[in-house]
Coordinates of N, CA, C and O in Angstrom, one line a residue:
S1 N 108.1 118.4 111.2 CA 107.2 118.6 112.2 C 106.2 119.2 111.1 O 105.1 119.3 111.3
A2 N 107.0 120.1 110.4 CA 105.5 120.7 109.3 C 104.7 119.9 108.3 O 105.3 118.7 108.2
L3 N 103.7 120.2 108.3 CA 102.9 118.8 107.2 C 103.3 119.1 106.1 O 103.6 120.0 105.4
P4 N 103.3 117.9 105.2 CA 103.7 117.8 103.7 C 102.8 118.6 103.0 O 101.8 118.3 102.9
L5 N 103.6 119.4 102.1 CA 102.7 120.3 101.2 C 102.6 119.7 99.4 O 104.0 119.7 99.2
V6 N 101.8 119.4 99.0 CA 101.9 118.9 97.6 C 101.0 120.1 97.0 O 100.0 119.9 97.0
L7 N 101.8 120.5 95.7 CA 100.9 121.3 94.6 C 100.5 120.3 93.5 O 100.8 119.8 93.0
F8 N 99.1 120.4 93.4 CA 98.0 119.8 92.3 C 98.1 121.3 91.5 O 97.2 122.3 91.6
T9 N 98.2 121.4 90.0 CA 98.1 122.1 89.5 C 98.4 121.6 88.0 O 98.5 120.5 87.5
Y10 N 98.3 122.5 87.1 CA 98.1 122.2 85.7 C 99.4 123.1 85.1 O 99.9 123.9 85.7
L11 N 100.0 122.9 83.9 CA 101.2 122.9 83.3 C 101.5 124.2 82.8 O 102.3 125.1 83.2
N12 N 100.1 124.8 82.2 CA 100.3 126.0 81.7 C 100.4 127.1 82.6 O 101.4 127.8 82.4
P13 N 99.7 127.4 83.9 CA 100.4 128.1 84.7 C 102.0 128.2 84.9 O 102.8 129.0 85.3
I14 N 102.3 127.0 85.2 CA 103.9 126.6 85.5 C 104.3 127.3 84.3 O 105.3 128.3 84.6
Y15 N 104.3 126.8 82.8 CA 105.2 127.5 81.8 C 105.0 129.4 81.8 O 105.8 129.6 81.8
A16 N 103.9 129.5 82.0 CA 103.6 131.2 81.9 C 104.5 131.8 82.9 O 105.0 132.9 82.7
Y17 N 104.6 131.0 84.5 CA 105.3 131.6 85.1 C 106.9 131.3 85.1 O 107.7 132.1 85.4
G18 N 107.0 130.5 84.1 CA 108.3 129.6 83.9 C 108.8 128.6 84.8 O 108.8 129.0 86.3
F19 N 108.9 127.6 84.4 CA 109.2 126.5 85.0 C 110.5 126.3 86.3 O 110.2 125.9 87.2
E20 N 111.6 126.8 86.0 CA 112.8 126.7 86.8 C 112.0 127.8 88.1 O 112.5 127.6 89.3
R21 N 111.8 129.0 87.2 CA 111.4 129.5 88.5 C 110.2 129.5 89.5 O 109.9 129.3 90.8
F22 N 109.2 128.4 88.9 CA 107.9 127.9 89.7 C 108.6 126.8 90.6 O 108.1 127.0 92.0
L23 N 109.6 126.3 90.0 CA 110.2 124.9 91.2 C 110.7 125.8 92.3 O 110.8 125.2 93.5
A24 N 111.6 126.8 92.1 CA 112.5 126.9 92.8 C 111.6 128.0 93.7 O 111.6 127.9 95.3
A25 N 110.2 128.6 93.4 CA 109.5 129.9 94.2 C 108.7 128.7 95.2 O 108.7 128.7 96.2
A26 N 108.3 127.5 94.3 CA 107.7 126.6 95.5 C 108.6 126.1 96.2 O 108.1 125.5 97.5
V27 N 109.7 125.4 96.2 CA 110.6 124.8 97.4 C 110.8 125.9 98.2 O 110.3 125.4 99.5
T28 N 111.1 126.9 98.1 CA 111.3 128.1 99.1 C 110.0 128.4 99.8 O 109.9 128.7 101.0
A29 N 108.7 128.2 99.2 CA 107.6 128.4 99.9 C 107.3 127.1 100.9 O 106.2 127.3 101.6
G30 N 108.0 126.0 100.9 CA 107.8 124.9 101.4 C 107.2 123.5 101.0 O 106.9 122.7 101.8
A31 N 106.7 123.9 99.8 CA 106.2 122.7 98.9 C 107.2 121.6 98.7 O 108.7 121.7 99.0
D32 N 106.4 120.1 99.1 CA 107.3 118.9 99.3 C 107.2 118.1 97.9 O 108.0 117.4 97.6
G33 N 106.2 118.3 97.1 CA 105.4 117.5 96.0 C 104.9 118.4 95.3 O 104.4 119.3 95.2
L34 N 105.0 117.8 93.5 CA 104.2 118.3 92.6 C 103.3 117.6 92.1 O 103.9 116.5 91.4
L35 N 102.2 117.6 91.6 CA 101.4 116.6 90.9 C 101.1 117.9 89.8 O 99.6 118.9 89.8
I36 N 100.9 117.3 88.7 CA 100.9 118.5 87.4 C 99.7 117.4 86.7 O 100.1 116.1 86.4
L37 N 98.9 118.2 86.7 CA 97.8 117.0 86.5 C 97.4 117.0 85.0 O 96.4 115.6 84.6
D38 N 97.9 117.9 84.4 CA 97.6 117.6 82.6 C 98.8 117.0 82.2 O 98.9 117.4 81.1
L39 N 99.8 116.7 83.0 CA 101.4 116.3 82.3 C 101.7 114.7 81.9 O 101.8 114.1 83.2
P40 N 101.4 114.0 80.9 CA 101.4 112.7 81.2 C 102.7 112.1 80.9 O 103.4 113.0 80.6
P41 N 103.2 111.3 81.7 CA 104.7 110.9 81.8 C 105.6 110.8 80.6 O 106.8 111.4 80.8
D42 N 104.7 110.2 79.6 CA 105.3 110.4 78.1 C 106.0 111.6 77.7 O 106.6 111.7 77.3
E43 N 104.9 112.7 78.1 CA 105.6 114.2 77.8 C 106.5 114.6 78.6 O 107.4 115.2 78.0
A44 N 106.7 114.2 79.4 CA 107.7 114.5 80.7 C 108.9 114.3 80.1 O 110.1 114.9 79.8
E45 N 109.0 113.0 79.8 CA 110.1 112.1 79.3 C 111.0 112.7 78.3 O 112.2 112.9 77.9
Q46 N 109.7 113.6 77.3 CA 110.3 114.1 75.7 C 110.8 115.6 76.4 O 111.3 116.2 75.5
N47 N 110.6 116.2 77.3 CA 110.9 117.6 77.9 C 111.9 117.5 79.0 O 111.6 117.0 80.2
S48 N 113.2 117.9 78.7 CA 114.1 117.5 79.6 C 113.7 118.7 80.9 O 114.0 118.5 82.2
E49 N 113.5 119.9 80.6 CA 112.9 121.0 82.1 C 112.0 120.3 82.6 O 111.5 120.6 83.8
L50 N 111.3 119.5 81.9 CA 109.7 118.9 83.0 C 110.8 117.3 84.1 O 109.8 116.8 84.6
I51 N 111.9 117.1 83.7 CA 112.2 115.9 84.7 C 112.7 116.3 85.7 O 112.8 115.7 87.0
S52 N 113.3 117.5 85.7 CA 114.1 118.1 86.8 C 112.8 118.6 87.6 O 112.0 119.4 87.6
S53 N 112.8 118.2 89.1 CA 112.0 118.6 90.0 C 112.5 120.0 91.0 O 111.2 120.4 92.0
G54 N 113.6 119.9 90.8 CA 114.1 121.0 91.7 C 113.8 120.8 93.4 O 113.8 121.7 94.3
G55 N 113.7 119.4 93.4 CA 113.8 119.2 95.0 C 112.6 118.4 95.5 O 112.2 118.1 96.3
L56 N 111.5 118.6 94.5 CA 110.2 118.1 95.0 C 109.6 117.0 94.1 O 110.5 116.5 93.2
D57 N 109.0 116.0 95.2 CA 108.7 114.7 94.8 C 107.6 114.8 93.5 O 106.9 115.6 93.8
L58 N 107.6 114.2 92.5 CA 107.1 114.3 91.3 C 105.9 113.5 91.4 O 106.1 112.0 91.2
I59 N 104.5 113.8 91.7 CA 103.8 112.5 92.1 C 102.8 112.1 90.6 O 102.6 113.1 89.8
R60 N 102.6 110.8 90.5 CA 101.6 110.3 89.8 C 100.3 110.2 89.8 O 100.2 109.7 90.6
L61 N 99.8 110.3 88.7 CA 98.2 110.2 88.9 C 98.0 108.9 87.9 O 98.4 108.9 86.6
I62 N 97.4 108.3 88.5 CA 96.5 107.1 87.7 C 95.2 107.1 87.8 O 94.3 107.4 88.7
A63 N 94.5 107.0 86.5 CA 92.9 107.3 85.9 C 92.6 105.5 86.1 O 93.2 105.0 86.0
P64 N 91.1 105.8 86.6 CA 90.3 104.6 86.7 C 90.7 103.7 85.5 O 90.1 102.4 85.2
T65 N 90.3 104.3 84.3 CA 90.7 103.4 82.7 C 92.0 103.3 82.7 O 92.6 102.6 81.1
T66 N 93.2 103.5 83.5 CA 94.4 103.2 83.2 C 94.8 101.3 82.7 O 94.6 101.1 84.1
P67 N 95.2 100.9 81.9 CA 95.6 99.6 81.9 C 96.9 99.2 82.4 O 97.6 100.1 83.1
P68 N 97.0 98.0 83.1 CA 98.1 97.5 84.0 C 99.1 97.9 83.5 O 100.5 98.3 84.1
Q69 N 99.3 97.5 82.4 CA 100.8 97.4 81.8 C 100.9 99.2 81.7 O 102.4 99.4 82.4
R70 N 100.3 100.3 81.7 CA 100.4 101.5 81.5 C 100.4 102.3 83.1 O 101.7 102.6 83.3
M71 N 100.0 101.2 83.8 CA 100.1 101.7 85.3 C 101.7 101.6 85.7 O 102.3 102.1 86.4
A72 N 102.0 100.2 85.5 CA 103.5 100.0 85.7 C 104.2 101.4 85.0 O 105.3 101.5 85.7
K73 N 104.4 101.2 83.8 CA 105.0 102.7 83.6 C 104.8 103.9 84.3 O 106.4 104.2 84.5
I74 N 103.8 104.3 84.6 CA 103.7 105.6 85.1 C 104.2 105.3 86.3 O 105.0 106.4 86.9
V75 N 104.0 104.6 87.2 CA 104.3 104.5 88.7 C 105.7 103.9 88.9 O 106.3 104.7 89.7
A76 N 106.6 103.5 87.8 CA 107.9 103.7 87.9 C 108.7 104.9 88.2 O 110.0 104.7 88.7
T77 N 108.0 105.8 87.6 CA 108.3 107.4 87.8 C 108.2 108.4 88.9 O 108.7 109.5 88.9
G78 N 107.2 107.5 89.3 CA 106.4 108.5 90.4 C 107.4 108.4 92.1 O 108.1 107.6 92.0
Q79 N 107.2 109.7 92.6 CA 108.0 109.5 93.8 C 106.9 110.2 94.7 O 105.8 110.5 94.4
G80 N 107.2 109.9 96.0 CA 106.1 110.2 97.2 C 105.2 109.4 97.4 O 104.8 108.7 98.7
F81 N 104.0 109.3 97.0 CA 102.9 108.3 96.4 C 102.3 108.6 95.4 O 102.5 109.5 94.2
I82 N 101.5 107.6 95.0 CA 100.3 107.6 93.9 C 99.2 108.0 94.1 O 98.7 108.0 94.9
Y83 N 98.8 108.9 93.0 CA 97.4 109.3 93.4 C 96.5 108.7 92.3 O 96.5 109.3 91.2
Y84 N 95.3 108.1 93.0 CA 94.6 107.1 92.0 C 93.1 107.9 92.2 O 92.9 108.1 93.1
V85 N 93.0 108.2 90.9 CA 91.6 108.9 90.9 C 90.1 108.0 90.8 O 90.5 106.9 90.1
S86 N 89.7 108.0 92.0 CA 88.7 107.0 91.7 C 87.3 107.1 90.8 O 86.7 105.8 90.8
R87 N 87.7 108.0 90.2 CA 86.1 107.7 88.9 C 86.5 108.8 87.8 O 87.4 109.4 87.8
E88 N 85.6 108.0 86.8 CA 86.0 109.0 85.9 C 84.9 110.5 85.7 O 84.0 110.1 86.6
G89 N 85.0 111.1 84.9 CA 84.0 112.4 84.9 C 85.1 113.7 85.7 O 86.5 113.8 85.7
V90 N 84.0 114.6 86.0 CA 84.7 115.9 86.7 C 85.0 115.7 88.0 O 84.1 114.8 88.8
T91 N 85.3 116.4 88.9 CA 85.4 116.4 89.9 C 84.7 117.1 90.9 O 84.0 117.8 90.3
G92 N 84.4 116.7 92.3 CA 83.3 117.1 92.5 C 82.6 116.3 93.6 O 82.9 115.1 93.5
E93 N 81.9 116.4 94.5 CA 81.3 115.7 95.7 C 80.1 114.7 94.9 O 79.9 115.0 94.2
Q94 N 80.3 113.6 95.4 CA 79.8 112.8 94.8 C 78.7 111.6 96.0 O 79.2 111.6 96.9
S95 N 77.8 111.3 95.6 CA 76.7 110.4 96.7 C 77.2 109.1 97.0 O 77.3 108.5 98.1
R96 N 78.1 108.2 95.9 CA 78.3 107.0 96.2 C 80.0 107.3 95.5 O 80.4 107.5 94.5
L97 N 80.5 105.9 96.1 CA 82.0 105.7 95.6 C 81.9 105.0 94.2 O 80.8 103.8 94.2
S98 N 83.0 105.1 93.5 CA 83.0 103.8 92.6 C 83.3 102.2 93.2 O 84.1 102.2 94.4
N99 N 82.6 101.3 92.4 CA 82.9 100.0 92.9 C 84.2 99.5 92.9 O 84.8 98.2 92.9
S100 N 85.1 99.9 91.9 CA 86.4 99.5 91.0 C 87.2 99.9 92.2 O 88.5 99.5 92.1
I101 N 87.4 100.4 93.3 CA 88.2 100.9 94.0 C 89.3 100.2 94.6 O 90.7 100.1 94.4
S102 N 88.7 99.2 95.4 CA 89.6 98.1 96.0 C 90.4 97.3 94.8 O 91.8 97.3 95.0
A103 N 89.5 96.9 93.7 CA 90.3 96.1 92.6 C 91.4 97.0 91.9 O 92.7 96.5 91.8
Q104 N 91.5 98.3 91.6 CA 92.3 98.9 91.0 C 93.4 99.3 92.1 O 94.6 99.4 91.7
V105 N 93.0 99.6 93.6 CA 94.2 99.6 94.5 C 94.7 98.6 94.3 O 96.1 98.9 94.5
G106 N 94.6 97.5 94.4 CA 95.0 95.9 94.4 C 96.3 96.0 93.1 O 97.1 95.4 93.5
E107 N 95.7 96.5 92.2 CA 96.5 96.5 90.8 C 97.4 97.3 90.8 O 98.6 96.7 90.6
L108 N 97.5 98.5 91.6 CA 98.4 99.3 91.6 C 99.7 98.5 92.6 O 100.8 99.2 92.4
R109 N 98.9 98.2 94.0 CA 99.9 97.6 94.7 C 101.3 96.7 93.9 O 101.7 96.5 94.5
K110 N 100.5 95.9 93.2 CA 101.3 95.0 92.5 C 102.8 95.6 91.5 O 103.5 94.6 91.1
H111 N 102.3 97.1 91.5 CA 103.3 97.8 90.3 C 104.1 98.8 91.2 O 105.3 99.3 90.7
T112 N 104.1 99.0 92.4 CA 104.9 99.6 93.4 C 104.7 99.8 94.7 O 103.4 99.2 95.2
S113 N 105.5 100.3 95.5 CA 105.7 100.1 97.1 C 105.5 101.4 97.4 O 105.1 101.2 98.7
L114 N 105.1 102.4 96.5 CA 104.9 103.7 97.3 C 103.4 103.8 97.8 O 102.6 103.0 97.7
P115 N 103.4 104.5 98.6 CA 101.8 104.7 99.2 C 101.0 105.0 98.3 O 100.8 106.0 97.3
I116 N 99.6 104.7 98.3 CA 98.4 105.0 97.4 C 97.4 105.8 98.0 O 96.6 105.7 99.2
A117 N 97.6 107.2 97.5 CA 96.2 108.2 97.5 C 94.7 107.8 96.8 O 95.4 107.6 95.7
V118 N 94.0 108.0 97.6 CA 92.4 107.7 96.3 C 91.8 109.0 96.9 O 91.9 109.6 98.0
G119 N 91.3 109.9 95.6 CA 90.5 111.1 95.4 C 89.4 110.9 94.3 O 89.7 110.1 93.4
F120 N 88.8 112.2 94.6 CA 88.0 112.5 93.6 C 86.7 112.2 93.6 O 86.5 111.2 93.4
G121 N 85.9 112.8 94.1 CA 84.7 113.1 94.7 C 84.6 112.7 96.4 O 83.2 112.3 96.6
I122 N 85.7 112.4 97.0 CA 85.1 111.4 98.3 C 84.6 112.9 99.4 O 85.4 114.1 99.4
S123 N 83.4 112.6 99.9 CA 83.4 113.9 100.8 C 82.8 113.9 102.0 O 82.3 114.3 102.6
T124 N 82.2 112.4 102.5 CA 81.9 112.0 103.7 C 82.6 111.3 105.1 O 83.6 110.7 104.0
L125 N 82.0 111.1 105.8 CA 82.7 110.3 107.0 C 82.6 108.8 106.6 O 83.6 108.0 106.4
E126 N 82.0 108.0 106.0 CA 81.7 107.0 105.5 C 82.4 106.5 104.3 O 83.0 105.7 104.3
Q127 N 82.4 107.7 103.4 CA 83.3 107.3 102.2 C 84.9 107.5 102.7 O 85.5 107.0 102.1
S128 N 84.8 108.2 103.4 CA 86.3 108.4 104.3 C 86.9 106.9 104.6 O 88.0 106.8 104.4
A129 N 85.9 106.4 105.6 CA 86.3 105.2 106.1 C 86.5 104.2 105.1 O 87.4 103.5 105.3
V130 N 85.5 104.1 104.1 CA 85.8 103.1 103.0 C 87.1 103.0 102.2 O 88.1 101.9 101.9
V131 N 87.1 103.9 101.8 CA 88.5 104.2 101.1 C 89.8 104.0 101.9 O 90.9 103.4 101.4
A132 N 89.6 104.7 102.9 CA 90.8 104.4 104.1 C 91.3 102.8 104.5 O 92.4 102.5 104.5
R133 N 90.2 101.8 103.9 CA 90.6 100.9 104.5 C 91.2 100.0 103.2 O 92.0 98.8 103.3
Q134 N 90.9 100.8 102.3 CA 91.8 99.9 100.8 C 92.8 100.5 100.2 O 93.9 100.4 99.6
A135 N 92.8 101.7 100.8 CA 94.4 102.9 100.1 C 95.1 103.3 101.6 O 94.8 103.3 102.7
D136 N 96.5 103.9 101.1 CA 97.3 104.5 102.5 C 96.6 105.9 102.7 O 97.1 106.5 103.7
A137 N 95.7 106.7 101.7 CA 95.9 108.1 101.9 C 94.4 108.3 101.5 O 94.0 107.8 100.7
V138 N 93.4 109.1 102.1 CA 92.3 109.5 101.4 C 92.5 111.0 101.2 O 92.7 111.7 101.8
V139 N 92.1 111.5 100.0 CA 92.2 113.0 99.5 C 90.8 113.3 99.3 O 89.6 112.9 98.6
V140 N 90.7 114.4 100.0 CA 88.8 115.2 100.0 C 89.5 116.6 99.4 O 90.2 117.4 100.5
G141 N 89.1 116.7 98.6 CA 89.3 118.3 98.3 C 88.2 119.4 98.0 O 87.7 120.0 98.8
S142 N 86.8 118.9 97.0 CA 85.8 119.4 96.6 C 85.1 120.1 98.1 O 84.5 121.0 97.9
A143 N 85.2 118.8 98.5 CA 83.9 119.0 100.2 C 84.6 120.2 101.1 O 84.1 121.0 101.5
V144 N 86.0 120.3 100.5 CA 86.6 121.2 102.1 C 86.6 122.8 100.9 O 86.5 123.4 101.5
V145 N 87.1 122.5 99.8 CA 86.7 124.1 98.7 C 85.5 124.4 99.3 O 85.0 125.6 99.1
R146 N 84.2 123.4 99.6 CA 82.8 124.1 99.2 C 82.7 124.8 100.6 O 82.1 125.5 100.9
Q147 N 83.1 124.1 101.7 CA 83.1 124.6 103.3 C 84.0 125.9 103.2 O 83.7 127.2 103.7
I148 N 85.3 126.2 102.6 CA 85.7 127.6 102.6 C 84.8 128.1 102.2 O 84.7 129.6 102.4
A149 N 84.2 128.1 100.9 CA 83.5 129.0 100.0 C 82.5 129.3 101.1 O 81.8 130.9 100.9
E150 N 81.8 128.6 101.4 CA 80.5 128.9 102.1 C 80.8 129.7 103.7 O 79.7 130.1 104.2
N151 N 82.6 129.4 103.8 CA 82.6 130.0 105.5 C 83.4 131.3 105.0 O 84.2 131.4 105.8
A152 N 83.7 131.8 103.8 CA 84.9 132.7 103.4 C 84.7 133.9 104.2 O 86.0 134.4 104.4
N153 N 83.8 134.4 104.4 CA 83.6 135.6 105.6 C 83.5 135.5 107.0 O 83.4 136.4 107.5
S154 N 83.6 134.3 107.3 CA 83.4 134.0 108.7 C 84.8 134.4 109.1 O 86.0 134.0 108.6
P155 N 85.0 134.9 110.5 CA 86.4 135.6 111.1 C 86.7 134.1 111.4 O 87.9 133.9 111.8
D156 N 86.0 133.0 111.8 CA 86.6 131.7 112.4 C 86.8 130.7 111.4 O 86.4 129.0 111.8
L157 N 87.0 131.3 110.2 CA 87.3 130.2 109.0 C 88.1 129.2 109.3 O 87.5 128.0 109.3
A158 N 89.2 129.2 109.8 CA 90.3 128.4 110.3 C 89.3 127.2 111.2 O 89.8 125.7 111.0
R159 N 88.5 127.5 112.3 CA 87.9 126.8 113.3 C 87.0 126.1 112.2 O 86.9 124.6 112.9
R160 N 86.2 126.7 111.6 CA 85.0 125.7 110.7 C 85.8 124.8 109.8 O 85.0 123.6 110.0
I161 N 86.9 125.3 109.2 CA 87.1 124.1 108.3 C 88.1 122.7 109.1 O 87.9 121.6 109.4
R162 N 88.6 123.0 110.3 CA 88.9 122.0 111.2 C 88.0 121.0 111.6 O 88.1 120.1 111.6
E163 N 86.9 121.8 112.2 CA 85.6 121.0 112.4 C 85.2 120.2 111.3 O 84.3 119.2 112.0
F164 N 85.5 120.9 110.3 CA 84.8 119.6 109.2 C 85.9 118.5 108.6 O 85.4 117.6 108.8
V165 N 87.4 118.6 108.8 CA 88.1 117.9 108.5 C 88.6 117.1 109.7 O 88.7 115.8 109.3
R166 N 88.5 117.6 110.9 CA 89.1 116.4 111.5 C 88.1 115.0 111.7 O 88.7 114.2 112.0
P167 N 86.7 115.2 111.7 CA 85.9 113.9 111.5 C 86.1 113.1 110.3 O 86.1 111.9 110.4
L168 N 86.8 113.9 109.6 CA 87.4 112.9 108.3 C 88.2 112.2 108.3 O 88.7 111.0 107.9
V169 N 89.2 113.1 108.9 CA 90.5 112.4 109.3 C 90.4 110.8 110.6 O 90.9 109.8 110.3
E170 N 89.7 111.3 111.7 CA 89.1 110.4 112.1 C 88.3 109.2 111.7 O 88.9 107.7 112.2
A171 N 87.4 109.4 110.8 CA 87.2 108.3 110.3 C 88.1 107.8 109.6 O 88.0 106.2 109.3
S172 N 88.9 108.1 109.0 CA 90.1 107.4 108.3 C 90.9 106.7 109.2 O 91.5 105.4 108.7
K173 N 91.3 106.9 110.6 CA 92.2 106.4 111.4 C 91.4 105.2 111.8 O 92.2 104.6 112.5
S174 N 90.1 105.5 112.1 CA 89.3 104.4 112.6 C 89.3 102.6 112.2 O 88.4 102.2 112.6
V175 N 89.8 102.7 111.1 CA 90.0 101.7 110.0 C 91.0 100.9 110.6 O 92.4 100.7 111.1

């Protein structure tokens, strides 16, 4: 009944905290999955402590520049879902979507039966609906963070975020 919770983080804070301690704390806090943004699967394979998930799904990240042969290798160790980064560059809201999303999601589907989530720069109702037609999930991050920052001192922050997110969800469901 609780919504799944996936932690997106970098490796350094986990190591600073202690890998086993972090995994235990994440599971205790209710996390279901972990996406370490700067951990290539090749590196995880070489470090035994990074292979153990402590009960969390290890989500794999695919970049738009990932060749098909490497996609197959990366998704083979994925759990939960695959996160496809829809564009190169830095994160943040974008005025338009990448033209390659459909082709890249199609290529990923050749290599995995896991659900495919697409994110990185998606911020509008129209973008959310377009991506939902091509993928299993839509990730909207920066636009939500901006809403939180703009309304941080508001006593009705939760309501404002809900009002921002609900239409995005509905646009995704309407496809």
